[in-house]
mmCIF file as Biopython writes it, N, C-alpha, C and O atoms, coordinates in Angstrom:
data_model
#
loop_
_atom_site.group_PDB
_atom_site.id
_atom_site.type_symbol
_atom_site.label_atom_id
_atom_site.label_alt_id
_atom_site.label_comp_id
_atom_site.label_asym_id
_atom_site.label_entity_id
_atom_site.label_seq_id
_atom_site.pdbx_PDB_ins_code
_atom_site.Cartn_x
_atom_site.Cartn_y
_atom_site.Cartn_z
_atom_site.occupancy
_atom_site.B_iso_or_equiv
_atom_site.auth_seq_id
_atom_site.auth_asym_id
_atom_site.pdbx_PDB_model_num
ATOM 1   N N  . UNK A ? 1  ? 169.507 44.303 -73.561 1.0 0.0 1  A 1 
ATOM 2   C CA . UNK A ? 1  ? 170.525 45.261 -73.943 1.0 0.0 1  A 1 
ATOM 3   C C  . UNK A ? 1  ? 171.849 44.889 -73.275 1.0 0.0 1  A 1 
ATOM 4   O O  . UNK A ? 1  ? 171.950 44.642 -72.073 1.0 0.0 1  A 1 
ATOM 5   N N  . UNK A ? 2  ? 172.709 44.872 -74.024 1.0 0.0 2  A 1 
ATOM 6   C CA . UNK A ? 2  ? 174.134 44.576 -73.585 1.0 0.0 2  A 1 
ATOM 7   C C  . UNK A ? 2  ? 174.920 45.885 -73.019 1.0 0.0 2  A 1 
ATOM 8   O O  . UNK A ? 2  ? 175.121 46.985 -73.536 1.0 0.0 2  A 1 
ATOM 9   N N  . UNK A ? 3  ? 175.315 45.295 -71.653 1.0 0.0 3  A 1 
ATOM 10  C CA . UNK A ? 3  ? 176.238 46.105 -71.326 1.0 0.0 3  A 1 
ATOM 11  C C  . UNK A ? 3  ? 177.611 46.795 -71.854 1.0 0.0 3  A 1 
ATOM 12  O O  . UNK A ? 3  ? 177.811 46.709 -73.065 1.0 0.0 3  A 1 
ATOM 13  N N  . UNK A ? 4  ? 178.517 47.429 -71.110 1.0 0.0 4  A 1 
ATOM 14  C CA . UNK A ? 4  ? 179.523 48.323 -71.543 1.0 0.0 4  A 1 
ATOM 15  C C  . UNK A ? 4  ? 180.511 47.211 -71.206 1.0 0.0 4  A 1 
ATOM 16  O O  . UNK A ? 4  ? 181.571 46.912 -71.755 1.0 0.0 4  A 1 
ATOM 17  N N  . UNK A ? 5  ? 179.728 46.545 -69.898 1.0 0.0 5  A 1 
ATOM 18  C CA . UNK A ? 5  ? 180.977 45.467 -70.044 1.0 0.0 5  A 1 
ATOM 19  C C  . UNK A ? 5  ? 180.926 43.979 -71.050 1.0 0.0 5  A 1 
ATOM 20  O O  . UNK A ? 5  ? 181.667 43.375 -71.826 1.0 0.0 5  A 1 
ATOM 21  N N  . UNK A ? 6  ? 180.546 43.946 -70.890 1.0 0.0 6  A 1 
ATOM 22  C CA . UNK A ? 6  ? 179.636 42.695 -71.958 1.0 0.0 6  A 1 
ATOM 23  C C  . UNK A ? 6  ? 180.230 43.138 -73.436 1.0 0.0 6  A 1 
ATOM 24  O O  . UNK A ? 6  ? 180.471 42.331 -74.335 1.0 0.0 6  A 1 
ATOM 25  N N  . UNK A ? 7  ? 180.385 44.283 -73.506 1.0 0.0 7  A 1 
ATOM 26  C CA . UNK A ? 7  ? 180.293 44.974 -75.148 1.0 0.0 7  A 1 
ATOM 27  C C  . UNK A ? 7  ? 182.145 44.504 -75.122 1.0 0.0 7  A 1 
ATOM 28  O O  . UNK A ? 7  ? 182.679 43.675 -75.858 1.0 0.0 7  A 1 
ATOM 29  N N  . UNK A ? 8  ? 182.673 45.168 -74.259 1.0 0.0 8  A 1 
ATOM 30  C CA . UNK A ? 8  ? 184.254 44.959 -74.079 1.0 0.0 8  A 1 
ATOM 31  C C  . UNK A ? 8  ? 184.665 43.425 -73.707 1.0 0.0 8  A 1 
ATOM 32  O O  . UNK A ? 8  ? 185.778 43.119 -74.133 1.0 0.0 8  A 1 
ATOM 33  N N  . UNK A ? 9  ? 184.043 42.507 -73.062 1.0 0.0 9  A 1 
ATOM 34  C CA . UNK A ? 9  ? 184.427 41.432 -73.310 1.0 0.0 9  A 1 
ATOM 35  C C  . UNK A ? 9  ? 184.494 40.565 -74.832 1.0 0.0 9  A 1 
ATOM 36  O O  . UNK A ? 9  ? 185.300 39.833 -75.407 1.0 0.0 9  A 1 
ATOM 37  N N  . UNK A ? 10 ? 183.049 41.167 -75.103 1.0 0.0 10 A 1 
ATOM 38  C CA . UNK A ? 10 ? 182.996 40.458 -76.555 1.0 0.0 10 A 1 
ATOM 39  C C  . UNK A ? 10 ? 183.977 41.207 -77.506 1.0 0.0 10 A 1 
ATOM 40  O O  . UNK A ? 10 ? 184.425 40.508 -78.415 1.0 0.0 10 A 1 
ATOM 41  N N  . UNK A ? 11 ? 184.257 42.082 -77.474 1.0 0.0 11 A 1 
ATOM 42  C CA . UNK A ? 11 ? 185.858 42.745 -78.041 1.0 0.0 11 A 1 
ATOM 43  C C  . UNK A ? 11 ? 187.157 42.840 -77.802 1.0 0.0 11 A 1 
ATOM 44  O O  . UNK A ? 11 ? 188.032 43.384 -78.475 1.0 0.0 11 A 1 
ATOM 45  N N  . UNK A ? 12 ? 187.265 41.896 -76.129 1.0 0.0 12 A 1 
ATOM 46  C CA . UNK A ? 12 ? 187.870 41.387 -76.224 1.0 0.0 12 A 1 
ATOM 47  C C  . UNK A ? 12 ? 188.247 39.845 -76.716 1.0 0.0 12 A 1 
ATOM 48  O O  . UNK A ? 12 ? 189.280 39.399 -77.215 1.0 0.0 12 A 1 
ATOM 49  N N  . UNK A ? 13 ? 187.107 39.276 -76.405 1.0 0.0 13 A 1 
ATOM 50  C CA . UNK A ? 13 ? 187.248 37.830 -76.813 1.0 0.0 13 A 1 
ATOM 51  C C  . UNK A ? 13 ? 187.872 37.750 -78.710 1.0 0.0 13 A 1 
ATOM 52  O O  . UNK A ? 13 ? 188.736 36.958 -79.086 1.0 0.0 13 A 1 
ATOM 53  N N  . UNK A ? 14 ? 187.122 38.830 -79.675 1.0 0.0 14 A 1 
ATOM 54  C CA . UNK A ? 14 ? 187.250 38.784 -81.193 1.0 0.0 14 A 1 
ATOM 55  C C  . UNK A ? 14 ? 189.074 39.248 -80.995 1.0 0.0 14 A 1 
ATOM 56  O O  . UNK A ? 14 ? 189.933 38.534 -81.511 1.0 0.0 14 A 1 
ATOM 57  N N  . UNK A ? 15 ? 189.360 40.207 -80.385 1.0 0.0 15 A 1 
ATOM 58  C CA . UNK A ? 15 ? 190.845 40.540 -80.640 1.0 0.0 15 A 1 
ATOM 59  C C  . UNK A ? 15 ? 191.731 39.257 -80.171 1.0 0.0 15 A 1 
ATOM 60  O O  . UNK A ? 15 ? 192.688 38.833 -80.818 1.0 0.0 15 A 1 
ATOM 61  N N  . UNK A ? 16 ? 191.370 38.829 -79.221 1.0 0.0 16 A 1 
ATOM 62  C CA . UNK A ? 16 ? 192.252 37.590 -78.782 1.0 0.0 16 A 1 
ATOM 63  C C  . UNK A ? 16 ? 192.351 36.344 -80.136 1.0 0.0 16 A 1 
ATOM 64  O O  . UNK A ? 16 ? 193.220 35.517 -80.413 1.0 0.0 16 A 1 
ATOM 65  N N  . UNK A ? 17 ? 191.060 36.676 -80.749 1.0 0.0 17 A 1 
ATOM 66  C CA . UNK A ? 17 ? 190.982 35.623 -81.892 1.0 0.0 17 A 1 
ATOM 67  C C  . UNK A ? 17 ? 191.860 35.730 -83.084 1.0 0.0 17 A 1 
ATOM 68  O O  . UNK A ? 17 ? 192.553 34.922 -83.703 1.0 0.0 17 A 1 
ATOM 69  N N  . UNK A ? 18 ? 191.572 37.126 -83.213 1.0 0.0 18 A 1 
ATOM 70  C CA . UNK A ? 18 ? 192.571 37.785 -84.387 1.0 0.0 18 A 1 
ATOM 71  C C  . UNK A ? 18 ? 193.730 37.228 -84.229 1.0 0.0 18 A 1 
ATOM 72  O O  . UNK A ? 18 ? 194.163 36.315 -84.932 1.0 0.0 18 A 1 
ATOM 73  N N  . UNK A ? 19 ? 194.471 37.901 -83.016 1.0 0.0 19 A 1 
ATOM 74  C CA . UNK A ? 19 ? 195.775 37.727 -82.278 1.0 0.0 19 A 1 
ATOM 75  C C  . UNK A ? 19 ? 196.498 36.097 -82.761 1.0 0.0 19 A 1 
ATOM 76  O O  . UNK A ? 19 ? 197.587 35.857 -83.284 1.0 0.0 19 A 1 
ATOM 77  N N  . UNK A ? 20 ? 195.129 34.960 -82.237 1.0 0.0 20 A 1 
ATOM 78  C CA . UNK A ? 20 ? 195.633 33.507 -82.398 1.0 0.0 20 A 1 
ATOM 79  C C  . UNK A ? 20 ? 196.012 33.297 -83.790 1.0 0.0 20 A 1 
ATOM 80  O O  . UNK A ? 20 ? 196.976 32.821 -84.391 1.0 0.0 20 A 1 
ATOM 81  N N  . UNK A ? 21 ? 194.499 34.017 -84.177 1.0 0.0 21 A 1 
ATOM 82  C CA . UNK A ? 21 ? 195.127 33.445 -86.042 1.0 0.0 21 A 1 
ATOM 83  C C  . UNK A ? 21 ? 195.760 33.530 -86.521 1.0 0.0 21 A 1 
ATOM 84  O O  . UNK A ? 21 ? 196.108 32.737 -87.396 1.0 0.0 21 A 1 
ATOM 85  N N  . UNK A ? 22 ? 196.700 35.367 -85.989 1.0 0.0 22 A 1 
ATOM 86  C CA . UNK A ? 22 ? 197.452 35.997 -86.645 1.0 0.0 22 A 1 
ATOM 87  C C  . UNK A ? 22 ? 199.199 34.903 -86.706 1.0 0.0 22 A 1 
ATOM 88  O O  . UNK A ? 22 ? 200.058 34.663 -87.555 1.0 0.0 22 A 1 
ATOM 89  N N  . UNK A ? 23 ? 198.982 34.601 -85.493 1.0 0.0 23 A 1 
ATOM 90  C CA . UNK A ? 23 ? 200.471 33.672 -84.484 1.0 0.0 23 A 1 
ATOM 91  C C  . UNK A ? 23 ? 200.322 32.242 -85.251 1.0 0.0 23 A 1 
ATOM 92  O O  . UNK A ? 23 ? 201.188 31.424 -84.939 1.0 0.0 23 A 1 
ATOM 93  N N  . UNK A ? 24 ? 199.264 31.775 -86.299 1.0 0.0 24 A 1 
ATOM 94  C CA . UNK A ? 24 ? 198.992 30.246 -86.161 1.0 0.0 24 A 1 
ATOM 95  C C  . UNK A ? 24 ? 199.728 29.515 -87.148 1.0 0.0 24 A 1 
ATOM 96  O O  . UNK A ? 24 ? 199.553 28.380 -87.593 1.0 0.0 24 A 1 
ATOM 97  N N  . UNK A ? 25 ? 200.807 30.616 -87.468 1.0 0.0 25 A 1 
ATOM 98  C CA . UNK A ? 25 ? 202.173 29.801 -88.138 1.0 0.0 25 A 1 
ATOM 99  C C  . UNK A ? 25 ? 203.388 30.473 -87.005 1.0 0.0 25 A 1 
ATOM 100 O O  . UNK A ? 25 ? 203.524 31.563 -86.449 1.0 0.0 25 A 1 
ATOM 101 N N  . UNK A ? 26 ? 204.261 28.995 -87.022 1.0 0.0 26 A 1 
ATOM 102 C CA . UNK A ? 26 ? 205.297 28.825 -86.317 1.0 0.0 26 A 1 
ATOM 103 C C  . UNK A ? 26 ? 206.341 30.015 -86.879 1.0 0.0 26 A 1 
ATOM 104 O O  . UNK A ? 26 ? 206.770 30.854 -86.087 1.0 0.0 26 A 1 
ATOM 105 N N  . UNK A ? 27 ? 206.594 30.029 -87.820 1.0 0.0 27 A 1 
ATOM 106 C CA . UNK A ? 27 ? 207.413 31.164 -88.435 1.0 0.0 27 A 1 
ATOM 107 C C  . UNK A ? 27 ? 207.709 32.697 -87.956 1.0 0.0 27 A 1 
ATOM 108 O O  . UNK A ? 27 ? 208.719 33.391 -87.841 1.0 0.0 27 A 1 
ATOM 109 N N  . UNK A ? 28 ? 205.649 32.947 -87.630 1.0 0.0 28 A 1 
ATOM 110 C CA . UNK A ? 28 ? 205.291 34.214 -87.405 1.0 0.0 28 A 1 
ATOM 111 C C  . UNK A ? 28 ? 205.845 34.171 -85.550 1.0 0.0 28 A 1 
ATOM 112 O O  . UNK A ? 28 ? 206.639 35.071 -85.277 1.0 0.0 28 A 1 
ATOM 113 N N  . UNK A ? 29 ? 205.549 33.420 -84.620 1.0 0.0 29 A 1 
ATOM 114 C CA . UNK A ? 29 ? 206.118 33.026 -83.303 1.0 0.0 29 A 1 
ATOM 115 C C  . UNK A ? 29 ? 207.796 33.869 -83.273 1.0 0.0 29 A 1 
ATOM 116 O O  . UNK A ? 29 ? 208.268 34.877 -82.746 1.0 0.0 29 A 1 
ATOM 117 N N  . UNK A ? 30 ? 208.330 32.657 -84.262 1.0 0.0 30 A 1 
ATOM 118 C CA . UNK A ? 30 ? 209.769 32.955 -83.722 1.0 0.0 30 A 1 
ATOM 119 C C  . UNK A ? 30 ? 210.632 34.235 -84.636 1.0 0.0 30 A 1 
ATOM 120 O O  . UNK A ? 30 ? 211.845 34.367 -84.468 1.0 0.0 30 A 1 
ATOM 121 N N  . UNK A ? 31 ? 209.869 35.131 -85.594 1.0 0.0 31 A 1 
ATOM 122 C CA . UNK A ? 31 ? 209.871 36.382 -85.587 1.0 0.0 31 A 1 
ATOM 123 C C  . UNK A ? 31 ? 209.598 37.039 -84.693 1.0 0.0 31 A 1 
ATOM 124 O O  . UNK A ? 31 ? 210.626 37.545 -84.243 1.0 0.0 31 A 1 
ATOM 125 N N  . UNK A ? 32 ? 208.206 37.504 -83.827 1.0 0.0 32 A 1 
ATOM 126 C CA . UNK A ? 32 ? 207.958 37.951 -82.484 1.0 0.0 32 A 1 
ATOM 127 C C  . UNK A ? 32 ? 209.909 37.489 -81.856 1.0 0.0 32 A 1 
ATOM 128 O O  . UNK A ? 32 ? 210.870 38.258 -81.812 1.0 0.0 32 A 1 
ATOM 129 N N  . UNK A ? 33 ? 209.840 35.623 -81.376 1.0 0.0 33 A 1 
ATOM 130 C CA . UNK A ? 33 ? 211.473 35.928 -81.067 1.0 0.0 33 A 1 
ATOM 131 C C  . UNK A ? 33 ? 212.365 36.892 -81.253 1.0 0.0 33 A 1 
ATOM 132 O O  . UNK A ? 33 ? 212.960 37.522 -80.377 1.0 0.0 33 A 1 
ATOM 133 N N  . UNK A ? 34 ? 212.441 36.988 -82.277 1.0 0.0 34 A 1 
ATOM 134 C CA . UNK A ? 34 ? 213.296 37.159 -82.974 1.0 0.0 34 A 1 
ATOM 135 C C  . UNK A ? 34 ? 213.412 38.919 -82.966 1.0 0.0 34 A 1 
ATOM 136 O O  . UNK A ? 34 ? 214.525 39.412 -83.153 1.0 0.0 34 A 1 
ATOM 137 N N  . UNK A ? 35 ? 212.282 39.769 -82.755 1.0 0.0 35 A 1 
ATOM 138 C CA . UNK A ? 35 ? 212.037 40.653 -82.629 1.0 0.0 35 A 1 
ATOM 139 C C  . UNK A ? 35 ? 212.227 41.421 -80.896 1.0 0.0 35 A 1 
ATOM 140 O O  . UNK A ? 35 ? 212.592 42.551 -80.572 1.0 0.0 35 A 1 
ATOM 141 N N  . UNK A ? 36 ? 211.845 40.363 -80.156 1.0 0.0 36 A 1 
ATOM 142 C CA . UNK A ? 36 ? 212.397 41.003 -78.721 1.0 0.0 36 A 1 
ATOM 143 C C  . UNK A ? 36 ? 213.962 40.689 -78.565 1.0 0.0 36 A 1 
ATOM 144 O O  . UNK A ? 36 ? 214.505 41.004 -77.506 1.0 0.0 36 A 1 
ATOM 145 N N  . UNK A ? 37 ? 214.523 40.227 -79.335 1.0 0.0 37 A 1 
ATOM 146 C CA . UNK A ? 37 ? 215.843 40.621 -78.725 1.0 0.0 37 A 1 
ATOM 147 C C  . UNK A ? 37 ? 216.530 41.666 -79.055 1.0 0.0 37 A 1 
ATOM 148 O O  . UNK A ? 37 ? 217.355 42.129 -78.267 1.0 0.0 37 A 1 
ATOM 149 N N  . UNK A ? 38 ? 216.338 42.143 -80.115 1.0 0.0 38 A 1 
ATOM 150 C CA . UNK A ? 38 ? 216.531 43.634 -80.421 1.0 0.0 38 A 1 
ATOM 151 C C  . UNK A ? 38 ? 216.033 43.578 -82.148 1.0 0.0 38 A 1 
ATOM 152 O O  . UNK A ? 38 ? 215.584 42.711 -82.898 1.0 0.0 38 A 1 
ATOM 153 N N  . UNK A ? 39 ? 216.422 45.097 -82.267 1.0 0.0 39 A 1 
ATOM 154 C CA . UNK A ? 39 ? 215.215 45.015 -83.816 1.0 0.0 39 A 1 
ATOM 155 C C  . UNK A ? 39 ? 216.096 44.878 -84.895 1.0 0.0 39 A 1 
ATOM 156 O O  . UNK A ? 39 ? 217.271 45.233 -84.988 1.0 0.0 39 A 1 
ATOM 157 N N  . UNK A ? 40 ? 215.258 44.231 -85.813 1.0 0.0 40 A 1 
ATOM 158 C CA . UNK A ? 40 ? 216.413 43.523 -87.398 1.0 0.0 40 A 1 
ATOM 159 C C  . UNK A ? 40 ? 215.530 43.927 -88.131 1.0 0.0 40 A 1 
ATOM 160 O O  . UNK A ? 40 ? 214.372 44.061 -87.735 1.0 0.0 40 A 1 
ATOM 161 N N  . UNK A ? 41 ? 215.962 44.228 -89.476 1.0 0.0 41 A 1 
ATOM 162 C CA . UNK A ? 41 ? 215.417 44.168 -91.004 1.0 0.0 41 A 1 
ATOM 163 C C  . UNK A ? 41 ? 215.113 43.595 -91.199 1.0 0.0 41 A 1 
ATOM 164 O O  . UNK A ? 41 ? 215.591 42.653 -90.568 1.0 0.0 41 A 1 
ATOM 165 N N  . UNK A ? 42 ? 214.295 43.266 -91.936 1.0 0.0 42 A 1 
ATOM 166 C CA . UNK A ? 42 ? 213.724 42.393 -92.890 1.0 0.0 42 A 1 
ATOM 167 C C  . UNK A ? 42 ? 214.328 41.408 -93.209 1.0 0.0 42 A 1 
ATOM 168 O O  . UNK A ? 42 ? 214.153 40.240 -92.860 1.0 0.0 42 A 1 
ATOM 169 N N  . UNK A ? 43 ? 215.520 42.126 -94.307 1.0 0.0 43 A 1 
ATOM 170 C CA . UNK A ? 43 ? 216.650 40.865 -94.499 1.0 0.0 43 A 1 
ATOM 171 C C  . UNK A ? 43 ? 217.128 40.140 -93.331 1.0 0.0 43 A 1 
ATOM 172 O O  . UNK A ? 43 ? 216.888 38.986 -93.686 1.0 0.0 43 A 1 
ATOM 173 N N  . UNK A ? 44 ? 217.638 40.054 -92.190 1.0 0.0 44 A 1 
ATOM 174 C CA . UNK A ? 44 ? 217.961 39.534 -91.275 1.0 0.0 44 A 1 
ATOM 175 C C  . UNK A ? 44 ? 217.040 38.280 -90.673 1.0 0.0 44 A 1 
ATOM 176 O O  . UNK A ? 44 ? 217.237 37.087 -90.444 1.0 0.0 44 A 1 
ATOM 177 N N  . UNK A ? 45 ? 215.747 39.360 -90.523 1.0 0.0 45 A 1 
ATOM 178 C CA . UNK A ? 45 ? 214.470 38.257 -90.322 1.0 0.0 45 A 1 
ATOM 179 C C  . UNK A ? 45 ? 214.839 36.900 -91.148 1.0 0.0 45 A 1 
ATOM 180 O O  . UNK A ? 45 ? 215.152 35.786 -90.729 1.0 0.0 45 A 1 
ATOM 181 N N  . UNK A ? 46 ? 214.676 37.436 -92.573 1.0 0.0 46 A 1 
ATOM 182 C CA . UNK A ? 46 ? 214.566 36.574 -93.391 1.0 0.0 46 A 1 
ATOM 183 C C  . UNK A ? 46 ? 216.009 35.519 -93.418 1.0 0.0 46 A 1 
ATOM 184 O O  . UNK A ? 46 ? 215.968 34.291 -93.345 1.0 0.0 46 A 1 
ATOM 185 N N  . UNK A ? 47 ? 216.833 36.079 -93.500 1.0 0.0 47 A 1 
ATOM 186 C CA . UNK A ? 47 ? 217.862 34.975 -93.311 1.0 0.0 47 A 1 
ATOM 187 C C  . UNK A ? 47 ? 218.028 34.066 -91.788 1.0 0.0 47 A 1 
ATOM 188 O O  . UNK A ? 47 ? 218.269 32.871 -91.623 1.0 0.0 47 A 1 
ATOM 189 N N  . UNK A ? 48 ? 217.807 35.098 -90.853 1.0 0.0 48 A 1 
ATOM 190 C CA . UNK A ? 48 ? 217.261 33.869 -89.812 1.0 0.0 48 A 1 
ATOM 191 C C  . UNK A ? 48 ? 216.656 32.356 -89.777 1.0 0.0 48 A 1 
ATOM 192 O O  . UNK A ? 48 ? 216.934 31.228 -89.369 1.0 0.0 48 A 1 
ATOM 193 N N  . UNK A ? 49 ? 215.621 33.093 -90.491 1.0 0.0 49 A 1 
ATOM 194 C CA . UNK A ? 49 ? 214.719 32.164 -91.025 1.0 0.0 49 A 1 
ATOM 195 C C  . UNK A ? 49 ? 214.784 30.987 -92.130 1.0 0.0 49 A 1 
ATOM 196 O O  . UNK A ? 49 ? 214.264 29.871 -92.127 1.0 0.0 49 A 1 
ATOM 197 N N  . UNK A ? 50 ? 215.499 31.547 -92.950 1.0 0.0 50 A 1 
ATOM 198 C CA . UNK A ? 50 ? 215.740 30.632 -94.054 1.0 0.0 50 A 1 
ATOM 199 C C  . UNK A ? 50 ? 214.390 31.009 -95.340 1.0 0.0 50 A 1 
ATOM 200 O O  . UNK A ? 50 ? 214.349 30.419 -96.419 1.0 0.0 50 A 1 
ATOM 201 N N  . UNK A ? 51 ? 213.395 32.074 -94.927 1.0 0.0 51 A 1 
ATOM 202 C CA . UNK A ? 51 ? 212.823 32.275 -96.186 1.0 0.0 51 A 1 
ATOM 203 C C  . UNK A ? 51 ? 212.852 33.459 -96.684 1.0 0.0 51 A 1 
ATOM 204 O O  . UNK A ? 51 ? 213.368 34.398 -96.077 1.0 0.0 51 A 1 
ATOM 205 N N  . UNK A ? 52 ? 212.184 33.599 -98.104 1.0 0.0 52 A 1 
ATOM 206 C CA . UNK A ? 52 ? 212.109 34.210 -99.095 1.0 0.0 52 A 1 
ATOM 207 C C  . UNK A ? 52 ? 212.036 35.624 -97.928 1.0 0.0 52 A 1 
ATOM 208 O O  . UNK A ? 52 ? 211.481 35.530 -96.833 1.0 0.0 52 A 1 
ATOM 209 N N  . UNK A ? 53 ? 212.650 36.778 -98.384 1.0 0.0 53 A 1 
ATOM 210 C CA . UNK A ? 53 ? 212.584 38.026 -97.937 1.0 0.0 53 A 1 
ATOM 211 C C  . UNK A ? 53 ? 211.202 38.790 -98.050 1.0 0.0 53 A 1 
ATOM 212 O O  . UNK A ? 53 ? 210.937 39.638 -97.198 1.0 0.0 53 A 1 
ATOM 213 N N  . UNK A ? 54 ? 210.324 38.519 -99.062 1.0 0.0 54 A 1 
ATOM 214 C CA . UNK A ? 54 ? 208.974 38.816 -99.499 1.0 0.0 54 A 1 
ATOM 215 C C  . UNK A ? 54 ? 208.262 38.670 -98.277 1.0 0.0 54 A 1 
ATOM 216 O O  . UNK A ? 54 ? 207.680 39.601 -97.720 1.0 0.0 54 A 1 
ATOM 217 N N  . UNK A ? 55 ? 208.332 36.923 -97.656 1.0 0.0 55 A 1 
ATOM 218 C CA . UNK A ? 55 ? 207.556 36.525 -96.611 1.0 0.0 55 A 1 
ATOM 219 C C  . UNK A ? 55 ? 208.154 36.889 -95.319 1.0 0.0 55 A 1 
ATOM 220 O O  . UNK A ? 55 ? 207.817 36.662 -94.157 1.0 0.0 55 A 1 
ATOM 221 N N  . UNK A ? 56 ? 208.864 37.345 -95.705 1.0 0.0 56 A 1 
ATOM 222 C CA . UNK A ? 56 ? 209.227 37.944 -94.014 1.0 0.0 56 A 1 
ATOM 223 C C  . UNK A ? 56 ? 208.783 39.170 -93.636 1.0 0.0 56 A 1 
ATOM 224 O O  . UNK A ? 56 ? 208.569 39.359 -92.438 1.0 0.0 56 A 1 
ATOM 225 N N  . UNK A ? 57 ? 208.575 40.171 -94.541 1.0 0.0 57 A 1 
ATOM 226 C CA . UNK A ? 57 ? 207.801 41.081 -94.437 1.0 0.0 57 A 1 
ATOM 227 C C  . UNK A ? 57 ? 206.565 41.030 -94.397 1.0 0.0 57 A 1 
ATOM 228 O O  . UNK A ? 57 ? 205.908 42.065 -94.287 1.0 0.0 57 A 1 
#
């Protein structure tokens, strides 16, 4: 029987996974950037960026 801690590591280990996959385009990274320096629209994102406004959302 698995512990309470055991149970929370292994939930943590799956969220950390999510997390990587979620980051595993460069684009999505320098949004996060792009997002701590203070907060932008969509459009902004997107022209930052240079793409389609669709994918920036």
């Amino acid at each position: 029987m698995e512990t309470i801690t055991e149970q929370l590591e292994q939930e943590i280990k799956l969220l950390h996974a999510h997390v990587c996959e979620g980051l595993g385009d460069p684009k999505r990274v320098l949004i996060l950037y792009l997002l701590a320096t203070r907060p932008r629209n969509v459009t902004e994102l997107a022209e930052a960026l240079d793409i389609p406004q669709p994918t920036a959302s």
